[in-house]
Coordinates of C-alpha atoms and ligand atoms in Angstrom, one line a residue:
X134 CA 31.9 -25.5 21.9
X135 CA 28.9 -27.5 23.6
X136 CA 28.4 -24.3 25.2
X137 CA 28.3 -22.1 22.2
X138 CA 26.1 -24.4 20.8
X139 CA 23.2 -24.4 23.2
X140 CA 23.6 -20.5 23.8
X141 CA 22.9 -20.6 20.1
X142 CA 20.4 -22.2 19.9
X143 CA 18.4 -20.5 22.9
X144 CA 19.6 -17.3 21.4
X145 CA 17.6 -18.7 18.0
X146 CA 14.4 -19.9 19.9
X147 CA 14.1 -16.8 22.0
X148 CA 14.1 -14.8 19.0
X149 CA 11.5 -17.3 17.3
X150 CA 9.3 -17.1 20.3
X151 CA 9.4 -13.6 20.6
X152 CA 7.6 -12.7 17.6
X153 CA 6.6 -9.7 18.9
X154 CA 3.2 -7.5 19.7
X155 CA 1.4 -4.8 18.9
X156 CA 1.1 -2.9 22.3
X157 CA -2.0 -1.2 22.1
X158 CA -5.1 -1.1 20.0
X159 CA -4.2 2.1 18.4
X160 CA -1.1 1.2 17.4
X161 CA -3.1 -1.6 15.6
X162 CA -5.2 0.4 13.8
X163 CA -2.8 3.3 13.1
X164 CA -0.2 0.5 11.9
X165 CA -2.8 -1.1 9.6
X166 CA -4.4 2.3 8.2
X167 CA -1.1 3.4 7.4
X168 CA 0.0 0.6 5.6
X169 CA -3.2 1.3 3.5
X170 CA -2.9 4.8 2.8
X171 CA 0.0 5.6 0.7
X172 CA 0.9 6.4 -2.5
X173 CA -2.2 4.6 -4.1
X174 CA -4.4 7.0 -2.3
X175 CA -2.9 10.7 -2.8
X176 CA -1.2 9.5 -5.9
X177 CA -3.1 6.8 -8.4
X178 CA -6.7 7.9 -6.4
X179 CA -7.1 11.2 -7.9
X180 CA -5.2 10.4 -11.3
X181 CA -8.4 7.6 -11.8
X182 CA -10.9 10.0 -10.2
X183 CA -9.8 13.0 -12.6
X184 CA -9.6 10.6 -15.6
X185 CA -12.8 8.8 -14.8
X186 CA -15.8 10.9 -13.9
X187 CA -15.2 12.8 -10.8
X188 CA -17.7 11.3 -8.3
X189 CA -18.9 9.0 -10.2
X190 CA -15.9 7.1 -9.8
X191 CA -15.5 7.8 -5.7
X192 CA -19.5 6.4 -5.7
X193 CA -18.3 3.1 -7.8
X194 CA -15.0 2.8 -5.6
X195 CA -16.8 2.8 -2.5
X196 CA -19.2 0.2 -3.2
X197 CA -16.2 -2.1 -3.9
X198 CA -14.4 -1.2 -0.9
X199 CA -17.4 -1.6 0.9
X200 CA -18.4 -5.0 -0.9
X201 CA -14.9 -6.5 -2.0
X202 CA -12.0 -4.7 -0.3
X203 CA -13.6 -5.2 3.5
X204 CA -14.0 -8.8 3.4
X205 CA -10.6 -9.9 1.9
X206 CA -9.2 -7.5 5.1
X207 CA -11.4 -9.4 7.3
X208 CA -10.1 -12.7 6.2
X209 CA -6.4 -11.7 5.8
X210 CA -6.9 -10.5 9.7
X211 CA -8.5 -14.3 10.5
X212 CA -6.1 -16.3 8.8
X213 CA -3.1 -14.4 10.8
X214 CA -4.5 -14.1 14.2
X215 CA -6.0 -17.4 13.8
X216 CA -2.2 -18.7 12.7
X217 CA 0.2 -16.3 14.9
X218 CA 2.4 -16.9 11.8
X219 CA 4.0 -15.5 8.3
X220 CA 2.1 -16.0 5.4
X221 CA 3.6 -19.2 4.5
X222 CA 3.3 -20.8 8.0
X223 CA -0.5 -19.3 8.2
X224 CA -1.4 -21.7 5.5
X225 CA 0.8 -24.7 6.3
X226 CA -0.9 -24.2 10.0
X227 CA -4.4 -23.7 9.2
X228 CA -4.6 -25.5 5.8
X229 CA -5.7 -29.1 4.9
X230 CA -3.4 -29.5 2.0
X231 CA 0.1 -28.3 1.7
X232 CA -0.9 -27.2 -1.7
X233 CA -2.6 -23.4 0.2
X234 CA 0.8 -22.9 0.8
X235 CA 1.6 -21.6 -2.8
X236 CA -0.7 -18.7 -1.8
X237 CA 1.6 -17.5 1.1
X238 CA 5.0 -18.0 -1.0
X239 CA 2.7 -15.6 -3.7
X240 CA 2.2 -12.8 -1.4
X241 CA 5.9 -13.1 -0.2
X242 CA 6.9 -13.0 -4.2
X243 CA 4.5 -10.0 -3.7
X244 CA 6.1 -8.4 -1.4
X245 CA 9.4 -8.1 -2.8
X246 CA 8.1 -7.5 -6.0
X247 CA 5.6 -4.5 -4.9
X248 CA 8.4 -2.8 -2.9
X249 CA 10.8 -2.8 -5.5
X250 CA 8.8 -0.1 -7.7
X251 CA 7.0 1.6 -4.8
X252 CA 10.3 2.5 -3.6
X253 CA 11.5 4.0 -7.0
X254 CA 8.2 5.8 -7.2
X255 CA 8.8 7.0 -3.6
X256 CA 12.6 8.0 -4.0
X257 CA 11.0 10.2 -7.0
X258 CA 8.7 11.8 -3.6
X259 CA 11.6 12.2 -1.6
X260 CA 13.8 13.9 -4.2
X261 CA 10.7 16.2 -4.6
X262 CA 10.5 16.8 -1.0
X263 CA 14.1 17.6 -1.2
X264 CA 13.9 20.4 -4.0
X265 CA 11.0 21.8 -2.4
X266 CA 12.7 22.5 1.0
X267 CA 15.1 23.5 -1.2
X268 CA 13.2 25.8 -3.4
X269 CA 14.4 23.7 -6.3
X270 CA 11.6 22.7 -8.0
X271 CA 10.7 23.9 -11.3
X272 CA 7.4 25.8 -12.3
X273 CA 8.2 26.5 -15.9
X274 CA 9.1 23.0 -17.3
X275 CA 8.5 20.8 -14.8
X276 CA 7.5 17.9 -17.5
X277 CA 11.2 18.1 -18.7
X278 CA 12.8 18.7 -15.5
X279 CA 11.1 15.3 -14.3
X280 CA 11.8 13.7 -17.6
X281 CA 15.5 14.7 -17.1
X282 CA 15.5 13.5 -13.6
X283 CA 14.1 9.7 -13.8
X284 CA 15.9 9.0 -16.6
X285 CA 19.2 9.9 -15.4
X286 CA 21.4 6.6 -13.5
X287 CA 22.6 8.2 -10.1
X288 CA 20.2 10.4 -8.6
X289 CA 17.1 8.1 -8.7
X290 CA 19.1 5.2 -7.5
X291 CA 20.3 7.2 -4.6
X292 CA 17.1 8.7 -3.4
X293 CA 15.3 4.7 -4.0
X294 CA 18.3 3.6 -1.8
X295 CA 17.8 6.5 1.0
X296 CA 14.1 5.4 1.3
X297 CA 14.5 1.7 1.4
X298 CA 17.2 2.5 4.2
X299 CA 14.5 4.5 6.3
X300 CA 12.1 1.6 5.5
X301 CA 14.8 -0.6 6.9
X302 CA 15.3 1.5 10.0
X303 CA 11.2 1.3 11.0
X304 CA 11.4 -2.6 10.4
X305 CA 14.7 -3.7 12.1
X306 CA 13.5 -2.5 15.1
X307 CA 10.5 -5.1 15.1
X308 CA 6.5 -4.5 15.9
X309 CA 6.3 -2.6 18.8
X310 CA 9.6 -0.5 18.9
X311 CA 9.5 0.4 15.5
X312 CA 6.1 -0.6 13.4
X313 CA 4.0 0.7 15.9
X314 CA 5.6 3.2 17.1
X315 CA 6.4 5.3 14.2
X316 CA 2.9 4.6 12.8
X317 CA 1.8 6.2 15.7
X318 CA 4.0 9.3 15.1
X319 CA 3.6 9.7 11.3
X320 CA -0.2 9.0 11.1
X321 CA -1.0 11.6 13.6
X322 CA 1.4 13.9 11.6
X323 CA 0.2 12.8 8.2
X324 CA -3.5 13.7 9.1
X325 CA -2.3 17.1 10.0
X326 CA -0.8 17.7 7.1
X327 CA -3.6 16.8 5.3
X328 CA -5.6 19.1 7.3
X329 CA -3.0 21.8 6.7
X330 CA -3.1 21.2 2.6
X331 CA -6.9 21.1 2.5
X332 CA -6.8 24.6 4.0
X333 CA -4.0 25.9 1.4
X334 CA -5.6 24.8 -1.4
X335 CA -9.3 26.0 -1.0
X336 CA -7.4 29.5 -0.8
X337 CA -6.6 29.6 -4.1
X338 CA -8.5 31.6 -5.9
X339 CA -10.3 29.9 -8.4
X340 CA -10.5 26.3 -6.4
X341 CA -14.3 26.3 -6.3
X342 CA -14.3 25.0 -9.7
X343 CA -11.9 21.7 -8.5
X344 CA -14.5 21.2 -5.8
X345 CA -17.6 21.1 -8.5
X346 CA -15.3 18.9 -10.9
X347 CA -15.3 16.4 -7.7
X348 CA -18.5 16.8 -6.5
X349 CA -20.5 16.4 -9.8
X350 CA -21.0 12.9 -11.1
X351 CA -20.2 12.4 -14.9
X352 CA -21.9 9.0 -15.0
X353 CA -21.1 9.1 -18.6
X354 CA -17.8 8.5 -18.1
X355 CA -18.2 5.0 -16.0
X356 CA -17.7 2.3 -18.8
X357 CA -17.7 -1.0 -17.9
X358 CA -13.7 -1.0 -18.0
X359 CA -13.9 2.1 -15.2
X360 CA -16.4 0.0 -12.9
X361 CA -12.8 -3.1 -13.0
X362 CA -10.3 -0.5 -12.5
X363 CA -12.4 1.1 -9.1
X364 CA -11.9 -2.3 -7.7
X365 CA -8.0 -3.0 -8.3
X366 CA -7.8 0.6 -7.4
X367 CA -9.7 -0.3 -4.1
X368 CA -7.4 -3.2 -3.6
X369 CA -4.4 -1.9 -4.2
X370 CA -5.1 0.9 -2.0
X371 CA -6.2 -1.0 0.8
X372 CA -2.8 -3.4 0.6
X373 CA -5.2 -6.2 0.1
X374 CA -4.0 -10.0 -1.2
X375 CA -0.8 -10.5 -1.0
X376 CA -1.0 -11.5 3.3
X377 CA 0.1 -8.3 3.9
X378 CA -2.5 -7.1 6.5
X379 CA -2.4 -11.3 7.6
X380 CA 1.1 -10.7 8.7
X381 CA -0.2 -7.8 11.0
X382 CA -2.9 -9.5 12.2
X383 CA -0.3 -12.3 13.5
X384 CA 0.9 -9.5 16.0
X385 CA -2.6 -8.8 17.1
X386 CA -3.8 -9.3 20.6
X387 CA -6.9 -12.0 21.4
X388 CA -9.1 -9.2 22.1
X389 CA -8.6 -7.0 19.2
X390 CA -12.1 -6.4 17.1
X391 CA -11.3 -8.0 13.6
X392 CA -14.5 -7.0 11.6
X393 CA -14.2 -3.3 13.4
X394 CA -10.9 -2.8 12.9
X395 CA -10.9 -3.6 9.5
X396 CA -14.1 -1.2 8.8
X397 CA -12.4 1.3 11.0
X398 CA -9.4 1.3 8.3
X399 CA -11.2 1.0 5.3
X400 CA -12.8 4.4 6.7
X401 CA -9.5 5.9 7.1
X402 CA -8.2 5.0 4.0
X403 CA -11.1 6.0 1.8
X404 CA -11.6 8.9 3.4
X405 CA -8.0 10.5 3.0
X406 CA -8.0 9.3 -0.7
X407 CA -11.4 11.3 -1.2
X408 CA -9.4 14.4 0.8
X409 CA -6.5 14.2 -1.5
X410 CA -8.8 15.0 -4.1
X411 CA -9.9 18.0 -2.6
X412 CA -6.3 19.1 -1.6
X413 CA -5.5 18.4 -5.7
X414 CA -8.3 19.3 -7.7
X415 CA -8.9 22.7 -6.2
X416 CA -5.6 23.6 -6.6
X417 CA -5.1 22.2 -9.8
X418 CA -8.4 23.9 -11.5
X419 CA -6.9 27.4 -9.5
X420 CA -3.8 27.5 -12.7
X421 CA -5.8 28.1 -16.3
X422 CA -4.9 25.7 -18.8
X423 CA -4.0 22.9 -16.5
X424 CA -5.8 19.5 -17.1
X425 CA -7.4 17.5 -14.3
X426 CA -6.9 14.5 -15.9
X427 CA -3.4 14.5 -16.7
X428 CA -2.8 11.0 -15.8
X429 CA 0.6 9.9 -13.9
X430 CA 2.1 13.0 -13.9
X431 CA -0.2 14.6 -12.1
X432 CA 2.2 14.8 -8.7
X433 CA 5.3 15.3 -10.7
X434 CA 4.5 17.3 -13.2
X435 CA 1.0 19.3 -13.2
X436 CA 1.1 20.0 -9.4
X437 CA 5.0 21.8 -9.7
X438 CA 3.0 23.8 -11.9
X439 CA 0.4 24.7 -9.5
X440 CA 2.8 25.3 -6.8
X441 CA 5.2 27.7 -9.0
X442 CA 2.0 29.9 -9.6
X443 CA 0.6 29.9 -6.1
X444 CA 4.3 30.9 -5.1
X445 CA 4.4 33.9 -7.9
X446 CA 1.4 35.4 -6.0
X447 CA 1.6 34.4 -2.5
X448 CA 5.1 32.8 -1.7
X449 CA 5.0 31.9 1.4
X450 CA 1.8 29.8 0.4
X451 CA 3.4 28.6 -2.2
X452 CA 6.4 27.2 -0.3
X453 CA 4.5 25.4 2.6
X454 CA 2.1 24.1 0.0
X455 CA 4.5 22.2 -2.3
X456 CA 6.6 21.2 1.1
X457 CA 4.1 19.8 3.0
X458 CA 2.6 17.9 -0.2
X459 CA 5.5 16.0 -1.1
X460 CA 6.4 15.5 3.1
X461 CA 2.9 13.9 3.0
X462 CA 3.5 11.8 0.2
X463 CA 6.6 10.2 1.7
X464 CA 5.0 9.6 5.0
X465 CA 2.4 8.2 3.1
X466 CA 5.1 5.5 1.2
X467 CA 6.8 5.1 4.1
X468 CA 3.9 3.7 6.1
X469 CA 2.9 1.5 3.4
X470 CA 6.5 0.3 2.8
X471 CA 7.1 -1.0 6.4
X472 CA 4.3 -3.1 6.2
X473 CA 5.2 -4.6 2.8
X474 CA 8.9 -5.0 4.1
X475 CA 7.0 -7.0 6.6
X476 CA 5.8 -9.7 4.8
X477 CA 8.8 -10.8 3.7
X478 CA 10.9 -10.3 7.0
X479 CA 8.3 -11.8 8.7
X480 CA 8.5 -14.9 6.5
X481 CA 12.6 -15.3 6.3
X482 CA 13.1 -14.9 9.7
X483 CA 10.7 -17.8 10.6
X484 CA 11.4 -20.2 8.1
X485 CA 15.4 -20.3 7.9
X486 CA 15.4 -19.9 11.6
X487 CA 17.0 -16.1 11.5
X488 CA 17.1 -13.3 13.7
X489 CA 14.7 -10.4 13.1
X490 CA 17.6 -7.7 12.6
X491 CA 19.8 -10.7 9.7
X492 CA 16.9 -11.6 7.8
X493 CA 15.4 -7.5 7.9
X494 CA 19.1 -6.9 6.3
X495 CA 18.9 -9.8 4.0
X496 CA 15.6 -8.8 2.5
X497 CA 16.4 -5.5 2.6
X498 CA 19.4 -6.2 0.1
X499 CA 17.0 -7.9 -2.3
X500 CA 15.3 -5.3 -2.4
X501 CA 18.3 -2.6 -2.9
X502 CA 18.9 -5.1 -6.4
X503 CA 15.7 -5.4 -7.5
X504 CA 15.1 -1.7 -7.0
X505 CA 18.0 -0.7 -8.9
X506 CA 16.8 -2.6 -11.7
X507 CA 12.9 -1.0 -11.8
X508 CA 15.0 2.4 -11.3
X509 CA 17.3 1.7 -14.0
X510 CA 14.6 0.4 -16.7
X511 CA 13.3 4.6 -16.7
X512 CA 17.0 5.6 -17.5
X513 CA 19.9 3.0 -19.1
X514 CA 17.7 0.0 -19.3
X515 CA 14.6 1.9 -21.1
X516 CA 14.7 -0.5 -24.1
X517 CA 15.6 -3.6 -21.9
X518 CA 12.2 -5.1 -22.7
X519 CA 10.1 -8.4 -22.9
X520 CA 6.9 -7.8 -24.6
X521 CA 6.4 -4.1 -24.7
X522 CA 7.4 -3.7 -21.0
X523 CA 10.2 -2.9 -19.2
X524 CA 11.5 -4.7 -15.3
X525 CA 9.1 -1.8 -13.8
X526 CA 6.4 -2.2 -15.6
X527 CA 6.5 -6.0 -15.4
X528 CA 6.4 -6.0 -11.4
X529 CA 3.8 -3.4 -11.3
X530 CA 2.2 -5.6 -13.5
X531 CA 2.4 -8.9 -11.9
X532 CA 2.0 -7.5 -8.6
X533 CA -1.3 -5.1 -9.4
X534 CA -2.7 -7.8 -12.5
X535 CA -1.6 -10.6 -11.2
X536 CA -0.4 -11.7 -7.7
X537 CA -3.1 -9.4 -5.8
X538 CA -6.3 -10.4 -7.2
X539 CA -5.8 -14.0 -7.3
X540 CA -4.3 -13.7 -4.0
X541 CA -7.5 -11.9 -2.7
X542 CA -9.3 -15.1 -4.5
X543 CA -8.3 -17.5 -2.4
X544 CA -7.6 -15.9 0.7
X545 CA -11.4 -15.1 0.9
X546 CA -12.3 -18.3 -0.4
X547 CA -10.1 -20.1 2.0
X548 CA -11.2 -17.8 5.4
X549 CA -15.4 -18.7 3.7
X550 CA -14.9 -22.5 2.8
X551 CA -11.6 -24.0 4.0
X552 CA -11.7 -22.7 8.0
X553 CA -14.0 -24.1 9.7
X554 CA -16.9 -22.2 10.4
X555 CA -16.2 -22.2 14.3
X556 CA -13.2 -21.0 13.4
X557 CA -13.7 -18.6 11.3
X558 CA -17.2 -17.2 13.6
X559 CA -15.0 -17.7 16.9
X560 CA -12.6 -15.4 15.5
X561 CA -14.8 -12.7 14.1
X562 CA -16.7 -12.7 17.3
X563 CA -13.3 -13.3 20.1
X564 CA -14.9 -16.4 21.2
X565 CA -19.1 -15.2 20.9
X566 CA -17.6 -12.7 23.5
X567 CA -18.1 -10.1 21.2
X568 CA -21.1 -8.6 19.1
X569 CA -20.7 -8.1 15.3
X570 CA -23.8 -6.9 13.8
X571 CA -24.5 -8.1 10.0
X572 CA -22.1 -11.0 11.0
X573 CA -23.8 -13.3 8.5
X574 CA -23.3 -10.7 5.7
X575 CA -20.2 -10.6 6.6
X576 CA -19.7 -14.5 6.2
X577 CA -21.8 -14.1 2.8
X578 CA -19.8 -11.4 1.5
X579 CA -16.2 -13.4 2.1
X580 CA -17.4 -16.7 0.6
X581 CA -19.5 -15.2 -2.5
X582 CA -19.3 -11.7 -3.3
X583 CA -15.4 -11.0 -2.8
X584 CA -14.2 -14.3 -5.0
X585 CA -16.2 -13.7 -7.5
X586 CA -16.0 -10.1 -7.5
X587 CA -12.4 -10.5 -7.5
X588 CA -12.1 -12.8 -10.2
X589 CA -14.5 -10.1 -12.1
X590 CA -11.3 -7.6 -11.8
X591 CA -8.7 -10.3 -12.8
X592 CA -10.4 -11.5 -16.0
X593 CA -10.7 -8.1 -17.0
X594 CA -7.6 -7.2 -16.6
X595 CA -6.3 -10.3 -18.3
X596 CA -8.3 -9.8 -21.0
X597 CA -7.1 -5.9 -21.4
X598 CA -3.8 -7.2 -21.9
X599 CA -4.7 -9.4 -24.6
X600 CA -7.0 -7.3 -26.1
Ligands
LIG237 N1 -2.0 0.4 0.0 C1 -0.7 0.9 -0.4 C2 -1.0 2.3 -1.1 O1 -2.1 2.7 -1.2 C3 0.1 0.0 -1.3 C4 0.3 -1.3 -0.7 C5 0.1 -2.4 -1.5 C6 0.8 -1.5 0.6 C7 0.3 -3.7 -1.0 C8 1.0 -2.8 1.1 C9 0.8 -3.9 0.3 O2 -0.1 2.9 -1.5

């Protein structure tokens, strides 16, 4: 019994200690970049870009990336290097008062709470991948035949439940057997495909006029309200304030280039959002009649569209287009997923003392409920309500409105003003081993311009609510 017992509990520590690496600097950047680009870059990017002035908007956004988004990453990548731990721990390690620690216990309620409607939103891609293999997807009422599908019980639940099982797959299999390593086979493969779509959909005739839509600047249409919604937009995509990108960084190496790195992905990420509006627009502007700024339902609905008319004049266009667009999206999810997955595995595991693989299966089964009920509340549970909005639109809500931008507060205020400045310089720099140039605007940007930029978004948004 004695026996058991210390086996047990070596079996316990071994797994503790063994956190896990990233093996290469690659896979860092790969891992990171894909948990950024997902379905808030093909997806909500272009929806906001075609509904808010074209390049207008992508000038606006990438200020804010540029000036907000890049120093949150920086300090989410400082606090978990600096603290080789969760989010939770980070703060419990590095913080002066226990009180930081509702910050970490945020992002994990952010965690679970941001997966749970991405992965309904990403069973959606996965059923569309599914029907386009199949062929199945339909060109003449594709508004209804969406309509009819996300309201329905079973089939949304199903596909939700498929994906979080791949997601679970990725993450059992810990940072470098699994994270990294299928980052570093889907990115690759997701940039092709990008490629790939890119080239489909400046043949279409007509796509010229998509291209002028998003290279002309309507500045007309940037109101103060579309300057606040480029910066959650930027924040969202880049998986910013909720420790998510912290809990990476606690895998990273000593060596790793925390100010590069995190430019290196913001590049990444902006850049593919700005080429899914080139793969969109000129394809969508190629079918007469169809409206670039059809909102949400531009994937689901006004793209089947597209793709139905490409395939009535050149099929086999047609086919690979629609394929490949929805294969992209759920790489996309999936790669963001992990790394949300993450967070709270990451934190279960270390603080009730589990095994990666139990507490990987035990959030993973949160999820599956909560899931069910963001799926259920577009079908059975539509009127299930509490002020206007239903279990999916609350967590989208709290996650987006809420958790995230105060989140992104005070992790940039505590990497600027609660780490010391050795600390915080030491780690920017590995040690004064390395040289960061505009390292003090750096500094300047995470302890002024990001908090109160941020808390710019938050009131806004707050105040849109109660407006
Ligand atoms: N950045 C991801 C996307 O663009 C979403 C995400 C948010 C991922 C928060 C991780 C954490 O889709």
């Amino acid at each position: 019994m004695c026996g058991f017992t210390v086996t047990y509990q070596r079996f316990i520590k071994k797994n503790m200690n063994d956190r896990g690496r990233f093996g290469s600097k690659l896979g860092v950047v790969l891992a990171s970049a894909g948990s950024a680009v997902g379905l808030g870059n093909i997806w909500r990017f272009p929806t906001e870009v075609g509904q808010n002035g074209g390049a207008a908007f992508i000038l606006v956004y990438i200020v804010f990336v540029l000036f907000l988004a890049l120093p949150v990453m920086v300090s989410e990548f400082v606090i978990g290097r600096s603290s080789g731990s969760n989010i939770v721990h980070a703060f419990r390690k590095l913080a002066p008062s226990k009180w930081w620690m509702t910050i970490g216990f945020m992002g994990v309620l952010g965690g679970f709470l941001v997966l749970s409607f991405y992965s309904v939103v990403a069973g959606w891609t996965m059923k569309y991948t599914v029907d386009a293999a199949l062929h199945r997807i339909s060109g003449t009422d594709p508004a209804n035949a969406f309509d009819g599908f996300v309201t329905d019980t079973w089939e949304p639940l199903f596909y939700m439940g498929l994906f979080l099982l791949l997601t679970h797959l990725v993450v059992i299999k810990g940072i470098k057997g699994g994270i990294e390593r299928y980052s570093k086979l889907m990115m690759p493969l997701l940039l092709l495909i990008i490629v790939i779509l890119v080239g489909c959909s400046l043949s279409m005739p007509g796509s010229a006029e998509g291209i002028r839509f998003l290279l002309k600047p309507d500045f007309s249409k940037v109101t103060p309200h579309v300057v606040l919604s480029a910066m959650g937009q930027a924040f969202f995509s880049l998986s910013v304030g909720i420790g998510c990108l912290a809990t990476y960084a606690s895998y990273f190496d000593k060596d790793m280039n925390l100010a590069g790195s995190a430019l290196n992905i913001c590049a990444i990420d902006t850049l593919v959002a700005v080429i899914s509006g080139f793969i969109i627009f000129p394809a969508v502007f190629s079918v007469e009649g169809v409206q670039a700024d059809a909102g949400a339902g531009l994937v689901f609905i006004t793209l089947p569209h597209v793709f139905s008319s490409a395939f009535s004049q050149i099929p086999l266009v047609g086919y690979v287009f629609s394929l490949l667009f929805y294969l992209l999206l759920l790489l996309a999810a999936l790669t963001s997923s992990i790394s949300m997955h993450e967070i709270c595995t990451a934190f279960v595991s270390e603080h009730y003392n589990i095994a990666r693989k139990y507490s990987a299966t035990l959030v993973t089964l949160v999820y599956l409920v909560l899931g069910t009920a963001c799926s259920l509340s577009f079908g059975p549970w539509k009127d299930c309500t509490l002020a206007g909005m239903t279990v999916f639109g609350w967590f989208d809500f709290a996650t987006a409105m809420f958790i995230m931008p105060v989140g992104g507060i005070f992790i940039s205020l505590f990497a600027g003003w609660c780490l010391k400045r050795k600390l915080l310089t030491d780690q920017l720099t590995n040690g004064g081993t390395l040289q960061v140039k505009g390292l003090r605007v750096l500094i300047f940007l995470i302890r002024w311009v990001a908090p109160l930029g941020v808390g710019m978004v938050f009131l806004n948004e707050v105040a849109k609510h109660f407006n």
